[in-house]
Amino acid sequence: MASIIAGFLDRHYFLIRRLHSLTGVFPIGVYLFPHLATNSSIVWGKLLNESKLPAGQLESLGIAAHAGVETFQHEVNFIHSLPGLVLIEIGLLWLPIAYHGLLGIYFAGTGRSNVDRYRYQDNWRYTLQRITGYIGVLFIFIHITSLRFGWTYWGLMPAFDPQAAASSTAQHFQQSTLGTTFIAAFYLVCVLALVYHFANGLWTAAITWGLTVSVHAQRRWGYVCGAVGLMLAGATVVSVIGFSRLDIDAARQIEQVMRNGPAGAARHVEPGGSDVLSASPDGRDP
Amino acid sequence: MNTQKRVIMVGGGLAGLAGTIRIAEAGLPVDLFSMVPVKRSHSVCAQGGINAANDIARQQGYSEYEHFDETIYGGDFLQHQPPVYEMVHWAPKIIDLLDRMGVPFNRTTESQRDLRLFGGSLYKRTHFAGATTGQQLLYALDEQVRRWEAQGKVNKYEYWEFLWPVLETDDSGRRCVGIIAQDVRTMQIRAFRAEAVVIATGGCGMIFGKSTNSVMCTGAAASRCYQAGAWYANGEFIQVHPTAIPGADKLRLMSESARGEGGRVWVPRTKADRRDPRDIPENQRFYFLEEKYPKYGNIVPRDIATREIFDICVNQGLGVGGGNMVYLDLTHLGREYLELKLGGIIEIYRKFVGEDPALVPMKIFPGVHYSMGGLWTQYTAKDDLRGMAMGSANSMMTNIPGLYAFGEVNYQYHGANRLGANALLSCIFDGLFCGAGVANYVLEVVTTTSARLDQSVYDAAVRQQQEIVDRLINGRGMESPYQIGRELGEEMTAASTVVKSEQRLLQAIEALQQLQGRYQSIGLSDTGMWTNQNLCYARALGDMLKLAEVILQGGIDRKESRGAHYRTDFPDRDDANFLKTTVAKYDPDTGRPEIFLEPVETGLVPPRARTYGKVAASTETSRPTETVSV
Amino acid sequence: MVAPTTEALQTRSVRFRIKRQDRPGLPWRWESFDVPVEPGANVISCLQWIAANPRTIDGRDSNPVAYDAGCLEEVCGACTMLINGQVRQSCSCLIDQYAPKDGDVMRLEPMSKFPVVRDLMVDRQRLFHALTRTKAWVPIDGTYHLGPGPQDTPQSQQVRYKLSECMSCGCCLEACPQYKLEEHESRWDKAFIGAHAISQARLFNEHGTGNVLASDRLETMIGPGGISDCGNAQNCVKVCPKDIPLTESIAAIGRAVTIHSIRKFFTGK
């Protein structure tokens, strides 16, 4: 078996390596932008958007308006409204991630870090790229299985309900038996690792593909990648704080209002056509 | 056994590699032996450049003939003229060939090959690649040999040391039919058969202890050939390069190109001036070369520059800080220019001295650099003496048929003093021109292939070498080879370099004989048989001692001053008696050299006074000047 | 066996801790020597002193340390080893800079990415094999006179000269986290070729005639052990004693193989 794999690798080595590089940037890396933009909308939605719910309704429920919950729910709804979502998920996410992750583990195993002897910044970068890769693979597996397939990991990871996006995510953060701090830290470390992995990968990909040849070009592109990384890192921190501190009950009520519409009873049909009321009560995605 | 005719090349420097390429091209397989991976051969150390007549110099009145004349004049008329004539005419073609091989010669803005001034010439005729020309040339040839190797035409035996030429005697006489070599890692000793053997093992700087040479330049291979019966000629002509930086382990060369590009040699006018050189005003600096040699200035030939520096420091006590140092000043040339033209040596100085030559004048002193002498070789001149007969089987063949010597290890081309940037030329020329002769010898002259010879010839030679090794390994003496080597170096440097005299040379011979006596009772601290460098050094030391005696004896017998050989007791050139090659023959019974003189072919350029336009300097020298009586 | 020379008492001394191995397959050990150092001494002059005075600090008679050396002016690449854990040439390693105080310790080890022959001497044959793999030569027609080579601008000459200064010392390989020891020759063709060879591929691809073999070289770079194995740690360029822009070469060859493979995809060549 090993020799078959080795033979295959030899024949298509370059294609396999370049696909590995490519998938890291697109679609996986690029996907980080909408994903983290959506997540952080729990905060920027609150700061930038006005609540679209009818005035007075929230007051009558005794809670403050929270446009973040609305924005986040809106974004989630949009995603879930995409036609052939599962196919998109498989083709553009799960397969590329599996390819990039599994081969990445294999390729990372071909090197041996030597930062103990050569303490150059770039060498740390190289080493971190591999460590963050390992973290990323592990994290993404947990992340997908818990939030997409509802594995709760013995209650450590309360599940996600796309109909109650903000509140269930906040639950996921706050109601774990490990405590909010631990989960927040867990997400912070793992997502920042992925953000680093992407930003640095973007930098090295430009060398791999030969876009940045001169040292100057590499340095300039490094600034761009650094800025991208900082931006994504900011979104990550904001998201984690946002969900760690969200008032779950209030969010749930807002979501309920959004689901039930202004009248509170009328069936509300999302643009994509999925019937929000048909969502199962435990939040499992059908 | 492989019955195909083949050639053994010993040495992987410029001469060895060029020869390998030429012989492989002629269709003969070559076994290439080198003590080091060939890419690390001593040729990498050559810095300045390679001379050749070129279009620009031609339009100023220069030609191959002027190159020829300069070389002869620079060599004080001691070299045979036909080979030099041939070499300088090949020079432009060799440059073209190297260019085609990809040597990154410096370029002008119009993409022409750039040129620089070099010692002993008033024309720019030196082609260069930064200040690491030797390295670049060696790499180009190394690449071509690698190409032949990939095609299976060349077999490399790297980390194999040449121990002895295998000679076979039959009705037609003696000839060389292979070598005995040792793998210096596994210590295996074995015989290799070949129809011809080319020795291209370079110089013998290690005999002088510290020199500009690499550590493997012991001269042991040449010495072994000499002890096996090959003649050694003009051994007393050792070039001491004027500008080297002294170090604890070696003297590091600061190329003549530094002066060719405008570097100036000076000392403070007052003795033991302790000021920072940058604080010494122009009128208090003594540019002694420029004053004494207004025509050539700092680019007088090496023997002259060396003697002048030696005189300034040793006789006049004007050396920097009272010591043995003079300034080589590049600070007026500008950093950008220096990096472009002299980057390699600037870097060496910066790394090893810790000062920046762009800011502070370099401190330098002469150091042993090159051996003009070497194994005696033959050639066939054209009828009019203008060049050598192409493809002649005896081109650079020693007195032993089938045994050749290429490059620094032979005694041709440079006479009593080599001009800067002629060494790379002579090495590559030997390989390319004489390589054809080797091929012709093997293909047309040799009738019995070595594969047909009786194994006993080779077995006996292996046994003889094994005995030498056993004797060294089993020796229980208390003498350290390193100590003897060090004393040898100190004595040779003191007695037989810049200034010599009969009395001092005789004293050195005596010291040498004592060292040879002590050598008989050396003990090795490493008696193992795996990568035993202690053994390799000890064995080479024995051969160095033999060759040192040739150098000293030649110096004693040559009762005149010529080129690099300067005798205080005979300060003038004596063409009547010594326009001759000193040839040393090894006497196996006494273990001593027997020296005879052989006439020099001077049919093209009659000897003339060699003054380089010297005038009296403002500060008169105390040493007799070297005016020449013809 | 050998009496210490008198200067031992006059100068400061530095302790050399040397990793020694008598031959392949035998266990290695540390041996320490106290070496008197004169101003201007380098690692080589100290190893020469040890060769003449091979007595360890515990007074035991040892033997000379085996090491590679050549030019001693950092152009031949022979004397590369690990000094205090870092790869470099030992000839240019001046004691006064590395161990300025009396009693300072210098640690010498053989390179770890090549099989040890003995002590500090390693077998770097794989490095030269990589040059054959890369076809690092200009395929000239022969040595007969055929006029000058291709025209070259000063700018291009400067680029090629810099690349051509590579002395095959192996520093870039030793420091590379992707380059690993391969004892057996059979593995060399698939193991990582290393920064030096990638840079040589660029050098010869940039030469007018050398370019004839460009596609062969790029095919090698595309294959197993080729440029894809580079992990962009960029240690190579930092340890290169000749300041060769290795990472630029890697990126340039990266670009060349990108174009080459796209062209190959569409033209089949």
mmCIF file with all atom_site columns, C-alpha atoms in Angstrom, chain C residues 100-159:
data_model
loop_
_atom_site.group_PDB
_atom_site.id
_atom_site.type_symbol
_atom_site.label_atom_id
_atom_site.label_alt_id
_atom_site.label_comp_id
_atom_site.label_asym_id
_atom_site.label_entity_id
_atom_site.label_seq_id
_atom_site.pdbx_PDB_ins_code
_atom_site.Cartn_x
_atom_site.Cartn_y
_atom_site.Cartn_z
_atom_site.occupancy
_atom_site.B_iso_or_equiv
_atom_site.pdbx_formal_charge
_atom_site.auth_seq_id
_atom_site.auth_comp_id
_atom_site.auth_asym_id
_atom_site.auth_atom_id
_atom_site.pdbx_PDB_model_num
ATOM 1  C CA . PRO C 1 100 ? 36.916 36.067 23.427  1.00 0.00 ? 100 PRO C CA 1
ATOM 2  C CA . LYS C 1 101 ? 37.605 35.108 27.024  1.00 0.00 ? 101 LYS C CA 1
ATOM 3  C CA . ASP C 1 102 ? 40.099 32.794 28.626  1.00 0.00 ? 102 ASP C CA 1
ATOM 4  C CA . GLY C 1 103 ? 38.576 29.384 29.190  1.00 0.00 ? 103 GLY C CA 1
ATOM 5  C CA . ASP C 1 104 ? 35.682 29.905 26.772  1.00 0.00 ? 104 ASP C CA 1
ATOM 6  C CA . VAL C 1 105 ? 34.321 26.728 25.264  1.00 0.00 ? 105 VAL C CA 1
ATOM 7  C CA . MET C 1 106 ? 33.977 26.045 21.554  1.00 0.00 ? 106 MET C CA 1
ATOM 8  C CA . ARG C 1 107 ? 31.912 23.041 20.497  1.00 0.00 ? 107 ARG C CA 1
ATOM 9  C CA . LEU C 1 108 ? 32.818 21.350 17.220  1.00 0.00 ? 108 LEU C CA 1
ATOM 10 C CA . GLU C 1 109 ? 30.606 18.752 15.576  1.00 0.00 ? 109 GLU C CA 1
ATOM 11 C CA . PRO C 1 110 ? 30.468 17.230 12.112  1.00 0.00 ? 110 PRO C CA 1
ATOM 12 C CA . MET C 1 111 ? 27.639 18.278 9.796   1.00 0.00 ? 111 MET C CA 1
ATOM 13 C CA . SER C 1 112 ? 24.553 16.250 10.627  1.00 0.00 ? 112 SER C CA 1
ATOM 14 C CA . LYS C 1 113 ? 23.026 15.945 7.173   1.00 0.00 ? 113 LYS C CA 1
ATOM 15 C CA . PHE C 1 114 ? 25.872 13.936 5.689   1.00 0.00 ? 114 PHE C CA 1
ATOM 16 C CA . PRO C 1 115 ? 27.313 10.593 6.774   1.00 0.00 ? 115 PRO C CA 1
ATOM 17 C CA . VAL C 1 116 ? 30.300 10.951 9.059   1.00 0.00 ? 116 VAL C CA 1
ATOM 18 C CA . VAL C 1 117 ? 33.525 9.508  7.714   1.00 0.00 ? 117 VAL C CA 1
ATOM 19 C CA . ARG C 1 118 ? 35.487 10.257 10.827  1.00 0.00 ? 118 ARG C CA 1
ATOM 20 C CA . ASP C 1 119 ? 35.323 12.917 13.537  1.00 0.00 ? 119 ASP C CA 1
ATOM 21 C CA . LEU C 1 120 ? 34.534 16.219 11.801  1.00 0.00 ? 120 LEU C CA 1
ATOM 22 C CA . MET C 1 121 ? 34.861 14.838 8.301   1.00 0.00 ? 121 MET C CA 1
ATOM 23 C CA . VAL C 1 122 ? 31.701 13.967 6.410   1.00 0.00 ? 122 VAL C CA 1
ATOM 24 C CA . ASP C 1 123 ? 30.944 12.565 2.985   1.00 0.00 ? 123 ASP C CA 1
ATOM 25 C CA . ARG C 1 124 ? 29.267 15.258 0.891   1.00 0.00 ? 124 ARG C CA 1
ATOM 26 C CA . GLN C 1 125 ? 29.107 13.263 -2.321  1.00 0.00 ? 125 GLN C CA 1
ATOM 27 C CA . ARG C 1 126 ? 25.333 13.677 -2.419  1.00 0.00 ? 126 ARG C CA 1
ATOM 28 C CA . LEU C 1 127 ? 25.828 17.391 -2.831  1.00 0.00 ? 127 LEU C CA 1
ATOM 29 C CA . PHE C 1 128 ? 27.791 16.899 -6.029  1.00 0.00 ? 128 PHE C CA 1
ATOM 30 C CA . HIS C 1 129 ? 25.346 14.252 -7.157  1.00 0.00 ? 129 HIS C CA 1
ATOM 31 C CA . ALA C 1 130 ? 22.673 16.936 -6.959  1.00 0.00 ? 130 ALA C CA 1
ATOM 32 C CA . LEU C 1 131 ? 24.647 18.988 -9.474  1.00 0.00 ? 131 LEU C CA 1
ATOM 33 C CA . THR C 1 132 ? 24.608 16.062 -11.876 1.00 0.00 ? 132 THR C CA 1
ATOM 34 C CA . ARG C 1 133 ? 20.881 15.674 -11.259 1.00 0.00 ? 133 ARG C CA 1
ATOM 35 C CA . THR C 1 134 ? 20.449 19.337 -12.128 1.00 0.00 ? 134 THR C CA 1
ATOM 36 C CA . LYS C 1 135 ? 22.642 19.110 -15.241 1.00 0.00 ? 135 LYS C CA 1
ATOM 37 C CA . ALA C 1 136 ? 24.512 22.055 -13.839 1.00 0.00 ? 136 ALA C CA 1
ATOM 38 C CA . TRP C 1 137 ? 26.645 22.720 -16.891 1.00 0.00 ? 137 TRP C CA 1
ATOM 39 C CA . VAL C 1 138 ? 26.631 24.539 -20.196 1.00 0.00 ? 138 VAL C CA 1
ATOM 40 C CA . PRO C 1 139 ? 26.398 21.957 -22.978 1.00 0.00 ? 139 PRO C CA 1
ATOM 41 C CA . ILE C 1 140 ? 29.164 23.321 -25.187 1.00 0.00 ? 140 ILE C CA 1
ATOM 42 C CA . ASP C 1 141 ? 29.926 21.728 -28.539 1.00 0.00 ? 141 ASP C CA 1
ATOM 43 C CA . GLY C 1 142 ? 33.516 20.969 -27.604 1.00 0.00 ? 142 GLY C CA 1
ATOM 44 C CA . THR C 1 143 ? 36.794 22.646 -26.845 1.00 0.00 ? 143 THR C CA 1
ATOM 45 C CA . TYR C 1 144 ? 37.618 23.743 -30.384 1.00 0.00 ? 144 TYR C CA 1
ATOM 46 C CA . HIS C 1 145 ? 37.637 27.426 -31.079 1.00 0.00 ? 145 HIS C CA 1
ATOM 47 C CA . LEU C 1 146 ? 34.140 28.545 -32.020 1.00 0.00 ? 146 LEU C CA 1
ATOM 48 C CA . GLY C 1 147 ? 34.273 32.205 -31.069 1.00 0.00 ? 147 GLY C CA 1
ATOM 49 C CA . PRO C 1 148 ? 32.981 33.874 -27.930 1.00 0.00 ? 148 PRO C CA 1
ATOM 50 C CA . GLY C 1 149 ? 30.023 32.784 -25.847 1.00 0.00 ? 149 GLY C CA 1
ATOM 51 C CA . PRO C 1 150 ? 26.610 34.434 -25.827 1.00 0.00 ? 150 PRO C CA 1
ATOM 52 C CA . GLN C 1 151 ? 26.459 38.166 -25.149 1.00 0.00 ? 151 GLN C CA 1
ATOM 53 C CA . ASP C 1 152 ? 25.859 39.074 -21.554 1.00 0.00 ? 152 ASP C CA 1
ATOM 54 C CA . THR C 1 153 ? 24.905 42.389 -20.025 1.00 0.00 ? 153 THR C CA 1
ATOM 55 C CA . PRO C 1 154 ? 26.707 43.599 -16.918 1.00 0.00 ? 154 PRO C CA 1
ATOM 56 C CA . GLN C 1 155 ? 23.456 43.250 -14.980 1.00 0.00 ? 155 GLN C CA 1
ATOM 57 C CA . SER C 1 156 ? 22.973 39.652 -15.970 1.00 0.00 ? 156 SER C CA 1
ATOM 58 C CA . GLN C 1 157 ? 26.669 38.950 -15.368 1.00 0.00 ? 157 GLN C CA 1
ATOM 59 C CA . GLN C 1 158 ? 26.343 40.270 -11.839 1.00 0.00 ? 158 GLN C CA 1
ATOM 60 C CA . VAL C 1 159 ? 23.395 37.989 -11.169 1.00 0.00 ? 159 VAL C CA 1
#
